[in-house]
GROMACS .gro file of N, CA and C in nm:
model
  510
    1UNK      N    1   1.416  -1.004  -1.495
    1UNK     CA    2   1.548  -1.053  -1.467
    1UNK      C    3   1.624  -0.941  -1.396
    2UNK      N    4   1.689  -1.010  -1.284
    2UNK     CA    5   1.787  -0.897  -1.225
    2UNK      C    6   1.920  -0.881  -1.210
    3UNK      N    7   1.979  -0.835  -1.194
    3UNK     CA    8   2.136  -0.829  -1.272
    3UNK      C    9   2.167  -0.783  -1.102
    4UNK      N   10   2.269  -0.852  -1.053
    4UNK     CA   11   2.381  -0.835  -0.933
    4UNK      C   12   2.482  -0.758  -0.938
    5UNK      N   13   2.543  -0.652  -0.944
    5UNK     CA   14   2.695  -0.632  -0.947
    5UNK      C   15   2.812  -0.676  -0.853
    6UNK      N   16   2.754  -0.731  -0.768
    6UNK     CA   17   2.855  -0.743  -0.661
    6UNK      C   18   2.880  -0.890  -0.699
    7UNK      N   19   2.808  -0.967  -0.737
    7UNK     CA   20   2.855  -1.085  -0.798
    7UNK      C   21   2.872  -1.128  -0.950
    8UNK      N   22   2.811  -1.039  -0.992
    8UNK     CA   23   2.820  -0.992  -1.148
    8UNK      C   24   2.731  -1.174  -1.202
    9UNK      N   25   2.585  -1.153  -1.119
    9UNK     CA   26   2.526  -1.283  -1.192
    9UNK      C   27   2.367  -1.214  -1.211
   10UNK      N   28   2.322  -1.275  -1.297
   10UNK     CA   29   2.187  -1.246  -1.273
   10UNK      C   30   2.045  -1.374  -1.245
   11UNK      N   31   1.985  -1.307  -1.186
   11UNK     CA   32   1.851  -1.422  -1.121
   11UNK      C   33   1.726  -1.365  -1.221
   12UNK      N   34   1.619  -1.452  -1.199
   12UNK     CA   35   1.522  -1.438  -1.287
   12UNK      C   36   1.381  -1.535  -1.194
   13UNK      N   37   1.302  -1.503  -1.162
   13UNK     CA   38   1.180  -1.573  -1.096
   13UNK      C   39   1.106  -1.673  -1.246
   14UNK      N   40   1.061  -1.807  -1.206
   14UNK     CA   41   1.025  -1.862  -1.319
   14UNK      C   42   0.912  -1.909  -1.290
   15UNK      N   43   0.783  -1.829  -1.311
   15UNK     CA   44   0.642  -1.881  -1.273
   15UNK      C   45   0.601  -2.024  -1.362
   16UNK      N   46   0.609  -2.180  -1.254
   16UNK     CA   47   0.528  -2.262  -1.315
   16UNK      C   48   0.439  -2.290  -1.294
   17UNK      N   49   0.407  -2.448  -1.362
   17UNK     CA   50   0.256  -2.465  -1.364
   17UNK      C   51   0.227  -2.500  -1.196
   18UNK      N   52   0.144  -2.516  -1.158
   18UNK     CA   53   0.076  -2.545  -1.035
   18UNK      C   54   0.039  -2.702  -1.038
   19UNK      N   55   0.023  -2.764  -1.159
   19UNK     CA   56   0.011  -2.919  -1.173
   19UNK      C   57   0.173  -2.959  -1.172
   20UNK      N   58   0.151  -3.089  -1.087
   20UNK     CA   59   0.254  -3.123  -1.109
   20UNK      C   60   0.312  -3.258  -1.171
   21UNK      N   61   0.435  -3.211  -1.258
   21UNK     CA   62   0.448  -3.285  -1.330
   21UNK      C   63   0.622  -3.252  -1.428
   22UNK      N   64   0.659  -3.244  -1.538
   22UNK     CA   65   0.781  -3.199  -1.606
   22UNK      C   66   0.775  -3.152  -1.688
   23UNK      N   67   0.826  -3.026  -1.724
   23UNK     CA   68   0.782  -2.904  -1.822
   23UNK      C   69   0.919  -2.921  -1.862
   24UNK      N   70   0.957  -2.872  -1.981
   24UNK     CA   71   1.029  -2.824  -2.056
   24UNK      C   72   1.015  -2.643  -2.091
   25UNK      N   73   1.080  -2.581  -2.084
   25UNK     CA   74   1.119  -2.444  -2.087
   25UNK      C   75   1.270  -2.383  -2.147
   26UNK      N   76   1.228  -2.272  -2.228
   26UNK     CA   77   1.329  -2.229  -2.250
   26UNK      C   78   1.368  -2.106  -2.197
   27UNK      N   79   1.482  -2.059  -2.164
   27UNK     CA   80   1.527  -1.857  -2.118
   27UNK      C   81   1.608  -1.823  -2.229
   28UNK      N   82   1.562  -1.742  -2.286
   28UNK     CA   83   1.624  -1.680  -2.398
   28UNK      C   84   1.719  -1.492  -2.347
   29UNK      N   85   1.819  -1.519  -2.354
   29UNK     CA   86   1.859  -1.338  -2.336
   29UNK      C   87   1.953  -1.304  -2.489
   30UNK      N   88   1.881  -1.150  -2.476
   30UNK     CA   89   1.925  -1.131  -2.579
   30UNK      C   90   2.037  -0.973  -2.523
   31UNK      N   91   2.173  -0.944  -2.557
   31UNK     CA   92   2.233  -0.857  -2.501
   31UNK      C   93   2.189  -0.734  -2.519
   32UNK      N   94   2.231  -0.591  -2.470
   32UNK     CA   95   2.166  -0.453  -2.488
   32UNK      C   96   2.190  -0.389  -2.641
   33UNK      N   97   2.270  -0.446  -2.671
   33UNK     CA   98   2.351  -0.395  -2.823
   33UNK      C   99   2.246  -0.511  -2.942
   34UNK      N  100   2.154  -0.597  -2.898
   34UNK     CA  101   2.109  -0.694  -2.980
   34UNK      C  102   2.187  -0.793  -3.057
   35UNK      N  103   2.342  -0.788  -3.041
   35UNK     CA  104   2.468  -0.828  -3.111
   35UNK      C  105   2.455  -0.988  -3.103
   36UNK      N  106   2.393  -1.031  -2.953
   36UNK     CA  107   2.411  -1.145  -2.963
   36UNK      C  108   2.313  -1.221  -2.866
   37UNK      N  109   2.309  -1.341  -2.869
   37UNK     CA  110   2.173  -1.380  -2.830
   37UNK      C  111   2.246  -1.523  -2.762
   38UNK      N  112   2.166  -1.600  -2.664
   38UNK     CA  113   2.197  -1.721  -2.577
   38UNK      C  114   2.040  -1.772  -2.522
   39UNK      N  115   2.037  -1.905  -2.569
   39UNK     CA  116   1.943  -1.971  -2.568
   39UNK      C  117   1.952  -2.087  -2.440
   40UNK      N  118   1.878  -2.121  -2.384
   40UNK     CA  119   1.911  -2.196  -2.261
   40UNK      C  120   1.742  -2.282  -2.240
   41UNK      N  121   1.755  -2.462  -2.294
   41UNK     CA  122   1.643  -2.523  -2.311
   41UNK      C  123   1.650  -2.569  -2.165
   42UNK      N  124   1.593  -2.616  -2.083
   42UNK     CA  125   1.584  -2.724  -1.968
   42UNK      C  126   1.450  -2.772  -1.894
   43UNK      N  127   1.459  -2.865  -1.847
   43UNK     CA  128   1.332  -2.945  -1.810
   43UNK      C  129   1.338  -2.925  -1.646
   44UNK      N  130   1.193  -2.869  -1.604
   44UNK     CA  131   1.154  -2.847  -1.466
   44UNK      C  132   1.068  -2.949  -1.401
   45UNK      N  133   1.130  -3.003  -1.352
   45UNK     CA  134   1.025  -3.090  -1.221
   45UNK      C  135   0.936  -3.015  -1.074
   46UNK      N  136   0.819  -3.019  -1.142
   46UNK     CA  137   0.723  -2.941  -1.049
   46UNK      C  138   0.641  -3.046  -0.968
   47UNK      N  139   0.716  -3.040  -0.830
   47UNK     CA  140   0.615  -3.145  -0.718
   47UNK      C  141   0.589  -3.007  -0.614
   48UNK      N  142   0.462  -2.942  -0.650
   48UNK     CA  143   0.503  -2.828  -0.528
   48UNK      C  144   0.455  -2.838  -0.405
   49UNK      N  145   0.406  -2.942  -0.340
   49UNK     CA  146   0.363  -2.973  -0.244
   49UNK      C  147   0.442  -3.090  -0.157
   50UNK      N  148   0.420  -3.032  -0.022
   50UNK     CA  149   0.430  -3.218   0.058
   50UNK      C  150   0.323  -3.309   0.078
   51UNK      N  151   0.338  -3.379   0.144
   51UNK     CA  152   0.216  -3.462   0.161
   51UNK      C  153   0.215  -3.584   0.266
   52UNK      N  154   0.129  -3.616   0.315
   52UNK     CA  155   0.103  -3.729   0.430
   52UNK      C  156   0.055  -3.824   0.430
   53UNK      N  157   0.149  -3.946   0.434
   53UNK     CA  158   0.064  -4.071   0.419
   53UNK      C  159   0.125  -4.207   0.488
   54UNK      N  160   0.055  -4.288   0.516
   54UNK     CA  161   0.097  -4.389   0.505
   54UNK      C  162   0.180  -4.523   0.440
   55UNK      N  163   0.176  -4.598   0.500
   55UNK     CA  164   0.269  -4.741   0.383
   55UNK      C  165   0.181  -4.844   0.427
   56UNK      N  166   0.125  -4.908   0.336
   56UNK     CA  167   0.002  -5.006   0.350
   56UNK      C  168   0.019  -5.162   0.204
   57UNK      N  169   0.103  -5.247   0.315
   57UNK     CA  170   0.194  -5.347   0.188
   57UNK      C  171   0.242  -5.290   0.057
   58UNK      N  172   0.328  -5.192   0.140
   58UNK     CA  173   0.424  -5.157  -0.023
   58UNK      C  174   0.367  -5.027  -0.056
   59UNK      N  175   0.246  -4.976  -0.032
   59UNK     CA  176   0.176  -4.895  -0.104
   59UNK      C  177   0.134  -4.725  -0.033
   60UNK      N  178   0.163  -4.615  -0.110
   60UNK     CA  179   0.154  -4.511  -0.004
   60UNK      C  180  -0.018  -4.517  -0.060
   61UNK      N  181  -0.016  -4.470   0.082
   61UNK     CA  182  -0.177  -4.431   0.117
   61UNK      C  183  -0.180  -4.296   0.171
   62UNK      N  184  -0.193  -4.206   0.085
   62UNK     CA  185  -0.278  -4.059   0.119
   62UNK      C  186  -0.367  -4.049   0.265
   63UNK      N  187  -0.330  -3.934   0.366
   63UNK     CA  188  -0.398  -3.915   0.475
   63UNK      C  189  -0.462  -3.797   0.473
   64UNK      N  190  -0.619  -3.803   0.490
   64UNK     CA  191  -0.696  -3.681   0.478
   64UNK      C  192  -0.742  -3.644   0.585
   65UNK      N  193  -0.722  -3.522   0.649
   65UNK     CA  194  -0.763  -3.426   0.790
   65UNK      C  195  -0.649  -3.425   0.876
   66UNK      N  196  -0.480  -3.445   0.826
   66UNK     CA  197  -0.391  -3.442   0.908
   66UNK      C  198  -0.361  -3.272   0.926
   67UNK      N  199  -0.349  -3.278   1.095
   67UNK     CA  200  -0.310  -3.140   1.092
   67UNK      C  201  -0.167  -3.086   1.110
   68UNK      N  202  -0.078  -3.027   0.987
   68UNK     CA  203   0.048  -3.016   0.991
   68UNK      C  204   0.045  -2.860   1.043
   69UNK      N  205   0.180  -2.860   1.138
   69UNK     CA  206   0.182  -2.767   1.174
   69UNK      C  207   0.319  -2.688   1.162
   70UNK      N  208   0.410  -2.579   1.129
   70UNK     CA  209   0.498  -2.538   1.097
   70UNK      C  210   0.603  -2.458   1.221
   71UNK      N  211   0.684  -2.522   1.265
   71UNK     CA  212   0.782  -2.441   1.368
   71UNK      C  213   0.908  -2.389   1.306
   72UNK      N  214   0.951  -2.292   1.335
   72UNK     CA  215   1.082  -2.208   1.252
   72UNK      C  216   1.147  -2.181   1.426
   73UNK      N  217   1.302  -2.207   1.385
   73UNK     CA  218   1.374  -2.149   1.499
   73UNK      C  219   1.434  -2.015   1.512
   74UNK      N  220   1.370  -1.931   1.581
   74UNK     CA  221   1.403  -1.810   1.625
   74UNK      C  222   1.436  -1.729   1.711
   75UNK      N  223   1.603  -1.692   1.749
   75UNK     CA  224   1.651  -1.668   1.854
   75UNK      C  225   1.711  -1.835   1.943
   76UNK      N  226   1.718  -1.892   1.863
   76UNK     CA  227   1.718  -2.068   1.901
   76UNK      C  228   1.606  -2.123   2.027
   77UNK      N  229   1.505  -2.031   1.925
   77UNK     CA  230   1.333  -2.088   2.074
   77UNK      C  231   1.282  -2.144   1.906
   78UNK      N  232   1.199  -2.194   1.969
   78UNK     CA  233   1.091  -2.311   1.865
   78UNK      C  234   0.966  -2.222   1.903
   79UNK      N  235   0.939  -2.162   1.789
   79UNK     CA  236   0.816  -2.033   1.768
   79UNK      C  237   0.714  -2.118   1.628
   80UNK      N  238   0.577  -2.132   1.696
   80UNK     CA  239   0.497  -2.189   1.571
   80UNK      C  240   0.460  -2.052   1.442
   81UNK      N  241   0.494  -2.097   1.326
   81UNK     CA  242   0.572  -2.003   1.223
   81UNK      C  243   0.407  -1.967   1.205
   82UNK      N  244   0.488  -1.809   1.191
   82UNK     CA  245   0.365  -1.690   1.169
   82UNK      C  246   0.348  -1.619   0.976
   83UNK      N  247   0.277  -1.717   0.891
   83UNK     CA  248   0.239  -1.660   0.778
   83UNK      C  249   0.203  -1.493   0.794
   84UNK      N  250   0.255  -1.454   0.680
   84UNK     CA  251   0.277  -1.292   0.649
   84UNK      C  252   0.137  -1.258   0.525
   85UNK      N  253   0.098  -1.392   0.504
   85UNK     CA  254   0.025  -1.334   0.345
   85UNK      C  255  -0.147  -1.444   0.392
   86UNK      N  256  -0.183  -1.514   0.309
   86UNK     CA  257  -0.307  -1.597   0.299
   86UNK      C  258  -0.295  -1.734   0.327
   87UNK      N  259  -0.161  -1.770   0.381
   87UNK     CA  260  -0.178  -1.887   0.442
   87UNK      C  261  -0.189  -1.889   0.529
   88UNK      N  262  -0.191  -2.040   0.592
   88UNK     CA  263  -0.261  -2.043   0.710
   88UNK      C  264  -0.184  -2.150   0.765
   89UNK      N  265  -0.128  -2.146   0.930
   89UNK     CA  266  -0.079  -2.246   0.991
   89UNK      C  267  -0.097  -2.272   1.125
   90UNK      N  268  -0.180  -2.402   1.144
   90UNK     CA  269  -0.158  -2.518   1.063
   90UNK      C  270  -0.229  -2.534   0.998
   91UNK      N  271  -0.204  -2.620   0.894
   91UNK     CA  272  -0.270  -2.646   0.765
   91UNK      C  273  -0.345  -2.767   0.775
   92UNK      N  274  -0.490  -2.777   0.719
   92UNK     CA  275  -0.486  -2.955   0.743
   92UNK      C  276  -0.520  -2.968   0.593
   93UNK      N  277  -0.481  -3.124   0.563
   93UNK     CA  278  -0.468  -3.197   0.441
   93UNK      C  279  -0.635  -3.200   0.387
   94UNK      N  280  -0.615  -3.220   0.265
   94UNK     CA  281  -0.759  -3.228   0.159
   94UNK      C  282  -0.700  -3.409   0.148
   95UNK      N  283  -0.788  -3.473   0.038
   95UNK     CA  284  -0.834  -3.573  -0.047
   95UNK      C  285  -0.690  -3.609  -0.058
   96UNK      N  286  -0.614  -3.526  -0.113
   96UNK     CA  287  -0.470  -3.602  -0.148
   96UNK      C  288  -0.331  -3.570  -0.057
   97UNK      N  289  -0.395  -3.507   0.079
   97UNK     CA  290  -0.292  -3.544   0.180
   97UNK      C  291  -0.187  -3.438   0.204
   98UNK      N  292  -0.215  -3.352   0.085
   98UNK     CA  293  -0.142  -3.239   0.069
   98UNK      C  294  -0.110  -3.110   0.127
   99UNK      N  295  -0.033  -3.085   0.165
   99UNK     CA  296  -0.032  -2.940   0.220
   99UNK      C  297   0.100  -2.859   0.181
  100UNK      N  298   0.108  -2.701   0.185
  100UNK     CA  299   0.236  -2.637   0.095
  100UNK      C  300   0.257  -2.550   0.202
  101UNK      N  301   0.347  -2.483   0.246
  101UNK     CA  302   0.449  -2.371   0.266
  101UNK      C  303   0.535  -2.307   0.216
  102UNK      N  304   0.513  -2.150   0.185
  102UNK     CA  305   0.531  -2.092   0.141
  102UNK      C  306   0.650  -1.973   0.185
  103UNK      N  307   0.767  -2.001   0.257
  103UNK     CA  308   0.874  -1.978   0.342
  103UNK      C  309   0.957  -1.872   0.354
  104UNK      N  310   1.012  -1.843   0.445
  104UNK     CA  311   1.144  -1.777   0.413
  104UNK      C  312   1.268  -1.835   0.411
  105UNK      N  313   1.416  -1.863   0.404
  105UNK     CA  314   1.504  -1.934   0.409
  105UNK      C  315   1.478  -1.983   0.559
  106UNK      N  316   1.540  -2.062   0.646
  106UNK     CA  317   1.588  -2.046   0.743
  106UNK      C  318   1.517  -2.215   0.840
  107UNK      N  319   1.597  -2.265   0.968
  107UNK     CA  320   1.567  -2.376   0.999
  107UNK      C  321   1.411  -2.408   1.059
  108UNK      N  322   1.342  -2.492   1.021
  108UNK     CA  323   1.178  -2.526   1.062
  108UNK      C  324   1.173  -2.689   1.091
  109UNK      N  325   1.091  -2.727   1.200
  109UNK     CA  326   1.035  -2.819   1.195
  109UNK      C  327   0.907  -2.816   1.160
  110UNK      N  328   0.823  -2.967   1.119
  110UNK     CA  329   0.684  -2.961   1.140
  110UNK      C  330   0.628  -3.060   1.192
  111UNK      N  331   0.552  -3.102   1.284
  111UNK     CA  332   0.480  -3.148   1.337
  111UNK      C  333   0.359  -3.214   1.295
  112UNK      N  334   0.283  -3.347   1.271
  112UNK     CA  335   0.177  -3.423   1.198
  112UNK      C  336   0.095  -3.401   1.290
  113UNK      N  337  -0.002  -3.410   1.318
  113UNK     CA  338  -0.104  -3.522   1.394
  113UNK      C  339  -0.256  -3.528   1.305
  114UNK      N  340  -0.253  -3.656   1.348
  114UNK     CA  341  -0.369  -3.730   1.259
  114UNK      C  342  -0.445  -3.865   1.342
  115UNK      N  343  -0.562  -3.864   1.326
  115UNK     CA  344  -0.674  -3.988   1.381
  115UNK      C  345  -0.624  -4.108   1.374
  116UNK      N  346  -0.615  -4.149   1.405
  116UNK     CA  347  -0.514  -4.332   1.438
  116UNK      C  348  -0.383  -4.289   1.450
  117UNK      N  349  -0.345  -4.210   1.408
  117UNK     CA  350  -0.194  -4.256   1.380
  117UNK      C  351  -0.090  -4.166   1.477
  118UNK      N  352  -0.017  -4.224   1.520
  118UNK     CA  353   0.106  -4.137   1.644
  118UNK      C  354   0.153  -4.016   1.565
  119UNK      N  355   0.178  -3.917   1.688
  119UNK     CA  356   0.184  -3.758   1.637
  119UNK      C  357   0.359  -3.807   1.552
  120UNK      N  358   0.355  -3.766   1.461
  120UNK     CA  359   0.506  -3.736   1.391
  120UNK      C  360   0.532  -3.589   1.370
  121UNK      N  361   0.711  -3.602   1.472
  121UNK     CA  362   0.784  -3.494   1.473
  121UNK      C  363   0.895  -3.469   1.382
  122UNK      N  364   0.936  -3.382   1.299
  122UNK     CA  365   1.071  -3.422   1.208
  122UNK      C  366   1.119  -3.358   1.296
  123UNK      N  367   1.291  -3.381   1.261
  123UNK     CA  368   1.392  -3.294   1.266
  123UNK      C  369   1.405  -3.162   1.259
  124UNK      N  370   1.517  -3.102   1.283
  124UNK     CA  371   1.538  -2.941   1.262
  124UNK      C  372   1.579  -3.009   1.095
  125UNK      N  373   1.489  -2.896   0.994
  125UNK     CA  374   1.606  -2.876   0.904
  125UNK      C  375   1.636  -2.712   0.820
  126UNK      N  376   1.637  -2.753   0.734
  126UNK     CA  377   1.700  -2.583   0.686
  126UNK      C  378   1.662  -2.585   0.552
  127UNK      N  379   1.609  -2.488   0.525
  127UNK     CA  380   1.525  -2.422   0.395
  127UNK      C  381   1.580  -2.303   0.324
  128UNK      N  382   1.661  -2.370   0.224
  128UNK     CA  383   1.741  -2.276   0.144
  128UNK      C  384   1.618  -2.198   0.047
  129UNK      N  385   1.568  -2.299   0.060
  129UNK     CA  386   1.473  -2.195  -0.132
  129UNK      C  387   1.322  -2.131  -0.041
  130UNK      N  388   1.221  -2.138  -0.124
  130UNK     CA  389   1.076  -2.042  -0.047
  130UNK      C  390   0.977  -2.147  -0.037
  131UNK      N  391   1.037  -2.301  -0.088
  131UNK     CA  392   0.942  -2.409  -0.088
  131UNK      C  393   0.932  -2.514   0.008
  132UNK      N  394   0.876  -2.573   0.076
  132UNK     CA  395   0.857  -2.699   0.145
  132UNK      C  396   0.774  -2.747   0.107
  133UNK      N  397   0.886  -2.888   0.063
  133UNK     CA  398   0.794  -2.988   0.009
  133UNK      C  399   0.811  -3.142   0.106
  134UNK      N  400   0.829  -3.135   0.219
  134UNK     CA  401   0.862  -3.240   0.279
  134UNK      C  402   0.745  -3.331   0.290
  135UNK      N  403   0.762  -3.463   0.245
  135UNK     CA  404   0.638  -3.556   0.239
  135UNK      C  405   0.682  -3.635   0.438
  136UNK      N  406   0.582  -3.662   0.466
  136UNK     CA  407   0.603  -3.731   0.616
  136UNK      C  408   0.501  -3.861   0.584
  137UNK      N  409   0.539  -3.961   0.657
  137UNK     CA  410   0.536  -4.107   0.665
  137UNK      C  411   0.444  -4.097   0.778
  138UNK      N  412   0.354  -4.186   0.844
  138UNK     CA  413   0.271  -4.150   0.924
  138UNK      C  414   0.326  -4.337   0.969
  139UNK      N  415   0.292  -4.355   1.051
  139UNK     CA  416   0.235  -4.510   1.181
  139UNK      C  417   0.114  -4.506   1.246
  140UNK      N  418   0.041  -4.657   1.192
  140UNK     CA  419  -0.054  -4.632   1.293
  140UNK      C  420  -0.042  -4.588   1.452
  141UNK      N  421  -0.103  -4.587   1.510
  141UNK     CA  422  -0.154  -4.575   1.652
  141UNK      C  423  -0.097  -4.710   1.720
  142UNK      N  424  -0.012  -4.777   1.790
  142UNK     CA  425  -0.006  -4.863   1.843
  142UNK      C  426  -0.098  -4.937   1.930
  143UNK      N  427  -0.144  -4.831   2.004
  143UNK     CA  428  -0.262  -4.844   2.117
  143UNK      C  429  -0.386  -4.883   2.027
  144UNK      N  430  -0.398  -4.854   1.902
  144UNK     CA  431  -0.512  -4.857   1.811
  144UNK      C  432  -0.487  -4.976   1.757
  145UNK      N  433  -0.414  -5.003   1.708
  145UNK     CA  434  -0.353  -5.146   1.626
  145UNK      C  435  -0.416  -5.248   1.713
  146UNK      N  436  -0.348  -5.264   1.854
  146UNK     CA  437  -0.343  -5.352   1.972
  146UNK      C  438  -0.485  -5.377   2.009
  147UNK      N  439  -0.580  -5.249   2.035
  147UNK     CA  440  -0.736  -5.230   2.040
  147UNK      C  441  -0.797  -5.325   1.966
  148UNK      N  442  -0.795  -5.306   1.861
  148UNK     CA  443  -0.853  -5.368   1.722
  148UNK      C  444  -0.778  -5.505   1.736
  149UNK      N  445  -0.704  -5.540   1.758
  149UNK     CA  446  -0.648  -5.708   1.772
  149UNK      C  447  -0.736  -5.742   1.898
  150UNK      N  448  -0.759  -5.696   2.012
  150UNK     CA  449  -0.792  -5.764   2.113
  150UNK      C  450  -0.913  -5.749   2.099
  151UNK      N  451  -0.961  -5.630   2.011
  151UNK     CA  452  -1.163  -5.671   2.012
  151UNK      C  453  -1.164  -5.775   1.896
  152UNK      N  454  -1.133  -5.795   1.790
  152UNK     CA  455  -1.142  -5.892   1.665
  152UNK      C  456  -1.147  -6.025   1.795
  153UNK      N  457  -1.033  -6.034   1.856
  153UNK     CA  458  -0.985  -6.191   1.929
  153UNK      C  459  -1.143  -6.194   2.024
  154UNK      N  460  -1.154  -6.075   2.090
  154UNK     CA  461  -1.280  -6.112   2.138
  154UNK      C  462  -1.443  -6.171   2.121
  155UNK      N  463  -1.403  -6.118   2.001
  155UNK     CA  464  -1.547  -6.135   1.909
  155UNK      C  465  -1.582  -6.266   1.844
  156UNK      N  466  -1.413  -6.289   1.808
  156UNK     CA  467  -1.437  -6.443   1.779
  156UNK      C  468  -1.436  -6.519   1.862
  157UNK      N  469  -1.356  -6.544   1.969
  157UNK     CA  470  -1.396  -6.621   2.087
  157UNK      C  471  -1.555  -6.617   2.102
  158UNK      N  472  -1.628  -6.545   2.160
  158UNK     CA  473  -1.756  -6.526   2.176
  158UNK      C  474  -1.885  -6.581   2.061
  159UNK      N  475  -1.797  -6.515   1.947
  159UNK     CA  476  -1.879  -6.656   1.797
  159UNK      C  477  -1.872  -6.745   1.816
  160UNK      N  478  -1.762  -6.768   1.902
  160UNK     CA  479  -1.694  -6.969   1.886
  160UNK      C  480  -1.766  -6.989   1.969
  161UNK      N  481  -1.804  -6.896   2.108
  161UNK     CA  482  -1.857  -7.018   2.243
  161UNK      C  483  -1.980  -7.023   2.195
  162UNK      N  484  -2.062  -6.927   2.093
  162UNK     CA  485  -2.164  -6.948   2.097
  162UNK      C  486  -2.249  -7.060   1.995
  163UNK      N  487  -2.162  -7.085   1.906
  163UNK     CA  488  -2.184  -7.187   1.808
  163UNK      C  489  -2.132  -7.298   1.864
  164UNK      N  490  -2.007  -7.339   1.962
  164UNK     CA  491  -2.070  -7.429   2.058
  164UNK      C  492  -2.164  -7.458   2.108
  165UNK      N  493  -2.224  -7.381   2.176
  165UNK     CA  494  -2.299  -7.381   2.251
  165UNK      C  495  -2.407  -7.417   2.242
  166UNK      N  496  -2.452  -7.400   2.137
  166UNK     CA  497  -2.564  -7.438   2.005
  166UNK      C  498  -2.510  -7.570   1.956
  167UNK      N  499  -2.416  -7.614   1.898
  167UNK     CA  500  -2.395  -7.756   1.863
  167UNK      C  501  -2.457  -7.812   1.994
  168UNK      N  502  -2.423  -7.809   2.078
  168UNK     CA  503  -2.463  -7.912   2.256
  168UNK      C  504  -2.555  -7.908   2.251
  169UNK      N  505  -2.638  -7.827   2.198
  169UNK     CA  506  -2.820  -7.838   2.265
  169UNK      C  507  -2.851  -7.909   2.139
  170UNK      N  508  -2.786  -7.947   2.034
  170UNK     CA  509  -2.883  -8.006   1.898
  170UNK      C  510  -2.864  -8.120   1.970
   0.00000   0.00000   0.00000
């Protein structure tokens, strides 16, 4: 725990779990004189990741091999953000779509792209804390959607003429 004087507050780093989910925790301080003591219970919501997916009737659908990529504005130029430690950017998604950044304060976009689906760009936004957890919504591919409608229509036409075609000769 670290004690401020200039604001006369103190901060404290609170290592949680890595699963995510809602912990309960307590911070206990006790003063230098031992005179007196302050107990402080509260419940942490740990989602530490974002994640990429779709909407499939109502339902998110997890996207695996999306490659997210991280831009921070610097000098007001759009610079693709340079990890200092063991991450890595861009990141691409595992099994559950997931990917984390690990930050400094300050404004970032990020960038999707993924197999069917149109590149998604966010907004500028601004990152008060060291976490990004922004989940992004993905769309299919339009051009892909449209593809797949006009080969299905084709295929059945072509079933149809041909099972005509066959009724006439019986």
């Amino acid at each position: 725990m670290e004690y401020n004087e200039e604001r006369d507050t103190y901060s404290a780093t609170i290592n949680t779990p890595s699963v995510k989910g809602v912990y309960t925790t307590t911070i206990q301080t006790v003063s230098k004189d031992k005179l007196s003591q302050l107990a402080i219970t509260m419940t942490l919501k740990v989602d530490p990741y974002g994640y990429v997916y779709t909407k499939f009737f109502g339902n998110e659908i997890r996207i695996s091999g999306a490659k997210v990529s991280l831009y921070k504005k610097v000098d007001g130029k759009e610079v693709l953000w340079q990890p200092s430690d063991t991450q890595t950017n861009p990141q691409t998604t595992g099994k559950t779509g997931e990917y984390h950044f690990f930050i400094d304060p300050g404004e970032y976009k990020i960038v999707v792209e993924a197999k069917w689906y149109s590149e998604k760009t966010s907004d500028w936004f601004t990152v008060e804390t060291n976490i990004l957890q922004t989940n992004v919504q993905m769309q299919l591919n339009p051009l892909i959607l449209y593809s797949s409608i006009a080969i299905f229509i084709s295929i059945s036409f072509t079933v149809f003429y041909f099972i005509s075609r066959k009724k006439q000769q019986i």
